[in-house]
Amino acid sequence: MGVARRLRATKQVEVARLTGGPDHASTIDLLKIDVEGAELELLLGIDGRQWSTIAHIVGEAQDVGG
């Protein structure tokens, strides 16, 4: 049995707004969030008008305190 090692890599990705662009959706049935520690920042960036277009959100949560 080998020991599993976790490799870390950094990759830059292009970010698109949920609404407001030429290809934006008028409703979002499921928003899945997996942004490695920036979930709260992402949620705080959703403005009031956008919340009404999102039906469900799935995200990852971790117990920071242990």
mmCIF file with all atom_site columns, C-alpha atoms in Angstrom:
data_model
loop_
_atom_site.group_PDB
_atom_site.id
_atom_site.type_symbol
_atom_site.label_atom_id
_atom_site.label_alt_id
_atom_site.label_comp_id
_atom_site.label_asym_id
_atom_site.label_entity_id
_atom_site.label_seq_id
_atom_site.pdbx_PDB_ins_code
_atom_site.Cartn_x
_atom_site.Cartn_y
_atom_site.Cartn_z
_atom_site.occupancy
_atom_site.B_iso_or_equiv
_atom_site.pdbx_formal_charge
_atom_site.auth_seq_id
_atom_site.auth_comp_id
_atom_site.auth_asym_id
_atom_site.auth_atom_id
_atom_site.pdbx_PDB_model_num
ATOM 1  C CA . MET A 1 1  ? 0.000   0.000  0.000   1.00 0.00 ? 1  MET A CA 1
ATOM 2  C CA . GLY A 1 2  ? 1.334   3.381  -0.997  1.00 0.00 ? 2  GLY A CA 1
ATOM 3  C CA . VAL A 1 3  ? 0.767   6.597  0.862   1.00 0.00 ? 3  VAL A CA 1
ATOM 4  C CA . ALA A 1 4  ? -1.623  8.954  -0.878  1.00 0.00 ? 4  ALA A CA 1
ATOM 5  C CA . ARG A 1 5  ? -0.205  12.428 -1.413  1.00 0.00 ? 5  ARG A CA 1
ATOM 6  C CA . ARG A 1 6  ? -2.235  15.486 -2.122  1.00 0.00 ? 6  ARG A CA 1
ATOM 7  C CA . LEU A 1 7  ? -0.835  17.668 -4.864  1.00 0.00 ? 7  LEU A CA 1
ATOM 8  C CA . ARG A 1 8  ? -1.618  21.353 -4.954  1.00 0.00 ? 8  ARG A CA 1
ATOM 9  C CA . ALA A 1 9  ? -1.762  23.315 -8.145  1.00 0.00 ? 9  ALA A CA 1
ATOM 10 C CA . THR A 1 10 ? -2.754  26.844 -8.984  1.00 0.00 ? 10 THR A CA 1
ATOM 11 C CA . LYS A 1 11 ? -4.692  27.668 -12.107 1.00 0.00 ? 11 LYS A CA 1
ATOM 12 C CA . GLN A 1 12 ? -6.083  30.996 -13.248 1.00 0.00 ? 12 GLN A CA 1
ATOM 13 C CA . VAL A 1 13 ? -9.615  30.844 -14.587 1.00 0.00 ? 13 VAL A CA 1
ATOM 14 C CA . GLU A 1 14 ? -11.858 33.390 -16.233 1.00 0.00 ? 14 GLU A CA 1
ATOM 15 C CA . VAL A 1 15 ? -14.775 34.488 -14.069 1.00 0.00 ? 15 VAL A CA 1
ATOM 16 C CA . ALA A 1 16 ? -18.196 35.385 -15.421 1.00 0.00 ? 16 ALA A CA 1
ATOM 17 C CA . ARG A 1 17 ? -21.018 37.145 -13.577 1.00 0.00 ? 17 ARG A CA 1
ATOM 18 C CA . LEU A 1 18 ? -24.157 35.156 -12.845 1.00 0.00 ? 18 LEU A CA 1
ATOM 19 C CA . THR A 1 19 ? -26.363 37.724 -14.549 1.00 0.00 ? 19 THR A CA 1
ATOM 20 C CA . GLY A 1 20 ? -25.968 40.731 -16.765 1.00 0.00 ? 20 GLY A CA 1
ATOM 21 C CA . GLY A 1 21 ? -23.889 39.324 -19.605 1.00 0.00 ? 21 GLY A CA 1
ATOM 22 C CA . PRO A 1 22 ? -24.999 38.569 -23.153 1.00 0.00 ? 22 PRO A CA 1
ATOM 23 C CA . ASP A 1 23 ? -25.387 34.846 -22.368 1.00 0.00 ? 23 ASP A CA 1
ATOM 24 C CA . HIS A 1 24 ? -26.785 35.191 -18.855 1.00 0.00 ? 24 HIS A CA 1
ATOM 25 C CA . ALA A 1 25 ? -29.601 33.036 -17.581 1.00 0.00 ? 25 ALA A CA 1
ATOM 26 C CA . SER A 1 26 ? -32.761 34.655 -16.260 1.00 0.00 ? 26 SER A CA 1
ATOM 27 C CA . THR A 1 27 ? -33.004 31.940 -13.574 1.00 0.00 ? 27 THR A CA 1
ATOM 28 C CA . ILE A 1 28 ? -30.467 29.648 -11.929 1.00 0.00 ? 28 ILE A CA 1
ATOM 29 C CA . ASP A 1 29 ? -31.916 26.307 -10.864 1.00 0.00 ? 29 ASP A CA 1
ATOM 30 C CA . LEU A 1 30 ? -28.796 25.111 -9.018  1.00 0.00 ? 30 LEU A CA 1
ATOM 31 C CA . LEU A 1 31 ? -25.714 27.117 -8.046  1.00 0.00 ? 31 LEU A CA 1
ATOM 32 C CA . LYS A 1 32 ? -22.880 24.830 -6.901  1.00 0.00 ? 32 LYS A CA 1
ATOM 33 C CA . ILE A 1 33 ? -20.104 26.574 -5.021  1.00 0.00 ? 33 ILE A CA 1
ATOM 34 C CA . ASP A 1 34 ? -16.619 25.066 -4.656  1.00 0.00 ? 34 ASP A CA 1
ATOM 35 C CA . VAL A 1 35 ? -14.096 27.869 -4.455  1.00 0.00 ? 35 VAL A CA 1
ATOM 36 C CA . GLU A 1 36 ? -11.676 26.539 -1.827  1.00 0.00 ? 36 GLU A CA 1
ATOM 37 C CA . GLY A 1 37 ? -12.170 28.902 1.081   1.00 0.00 ? 37 GLY A CA 1
ATOM 38 C CA . ALA A 1 38 ? -13.731 31.863 -0.718  1.00 0.00 ? 38 ALA A CA 1
ATOM 39 C CA . GLU A 1 39 ? -17.362 30.714 -0.364  1.00 0.00 ? 39 GLU A CA 1
ATOM 40 C CA . LEU A 1 40 ? -18.367 33.543 1.961   1.00 0.00 ? 40 LEU A CA 1
ATOM 41 C CA . GLU A 1 41 ? -16.758 36.139 -0.296  1.00 0.00 ? 41 GLU A CA 1
ATOM 42 C CA . LEU A 1 42 ? -18.664 34.699 -3.248  1.00 0.00 ? 42 LEU A CA 1
ATOM 43 C CA . LEU A 1 43 ? -21.998 34.726 -1.373  1.00 0.00 ? 43 LEU A CA 1
ATOM 44 C CA . LEU A 1 44 ? -21.446 38.301 -0.195  1.00 0.00 ? 44 LEU A CA 1
ATOM 45 C CA . GLY A 1 45 ? -20.827 39.297 -3.811  1.00 0.00 ? 45 GLY A CA 1
ATOM 46 C CA . ILE A 1 46 ? -24.316 38.231 -4.913  1.00 0.00 ? 46 ILE A CA 1
ATOM 47 C CA . ASP A 1 47 ? -26.404 41.374 -4.983  1.00 0.00 ? 47 ASP A CA 1
ATOM 48 C CA . GLY A 1 48 ? -30.021 41.602 -3.815  1.00 0.00 ? 48 GLY A CA 1
ATOM 49 C CA . ARG A 1 49 ? -31.539 41.392 -7.294  1.00 0.00 ? 49 ARG A CA 1
ATOM 50 C CA . GLN A 1 50 ? -29.643 38.186 -8.082  1.00 0.00 ? 50 GLN A CA 1
ATOM 51 C CA . TRP A 1 51 ? -30.910 36.271 -5.038  1.00 0.00 ? 51 TRP A CA 1
ATOM 52 C CA . SER A 1 52 ? -34.411 36.079 -6.511  1.00 0.00 ? 52 SER A CA 1
ATOM 53 C CA . THR A 1 53 ? -33.050 34.302 -9.617  1.00 0.00 ? 53 THR A CA 1
ATOM 54 C CA . ILE A 1 54 ? -31.363 31.460 -7.644  1.00 0.00 ? 54 ILE A CA 1
ATOM 55 C CA . ALA A 1 55 ? -33.564 28.488 -6.725  1.00 0.00 ? 55 ALA A CA 1
ATOM 56 C CA . HIS A 1 56 ? -31.021 26.285 -4.860  1.00 0.00 ? 56 HIS A CA 1
ATOM 57 C CA . ILE A 1 57 ? -27.438 26.592 -3.647  1.00 0.00 ? 57 ILE A CA 1
ATOM 58 C CA . VAL A 1 58 ? -25.100 23.715 -2.822  1.00 0.00 ? 58 VAL A CA 1
ATOM 59 C CA . GLY A 1 59 ? -21.814 24.518 -1.122  1.00 0.00 ? 59 GLY A CA 1
ATOM 60 C CA . GLU A 1 60 ? -19.044 23.067 0.914   1.00 0.00 ? 60 GLU A CA 1
ATOM 61 C CA . ALA A 1 61 ? -18.625 23.990 4.585   1.00 0.00 ? 61 ALA A CA 1
ATOM 62 C CA . GLN A 1 62 ? -15.799 23.251 6.980   1.00 0.00 ? 62 GLN A CA 1
ATOM 63 C CA . ASP A 1 63 ? -15.561 23.484 10.749  1.00 0.00 ? 63 ASP A CA 1
ATOM 64 C CA . VAL A 1 64 ? -12.853 26.106 11.132  1.00 0.00 ? 64 VAL A CA 1
ATOM 65 C CA . GLY A 1 65 ? -12.722 25.738 14.909  1.00 0.00 ? 65 GLY A CA 1
ATOM 66 C CA . GLY A 1 66 ? -11.917 22.043 14.759  1.00 0.00 ? 66 GLY A CA 1
#
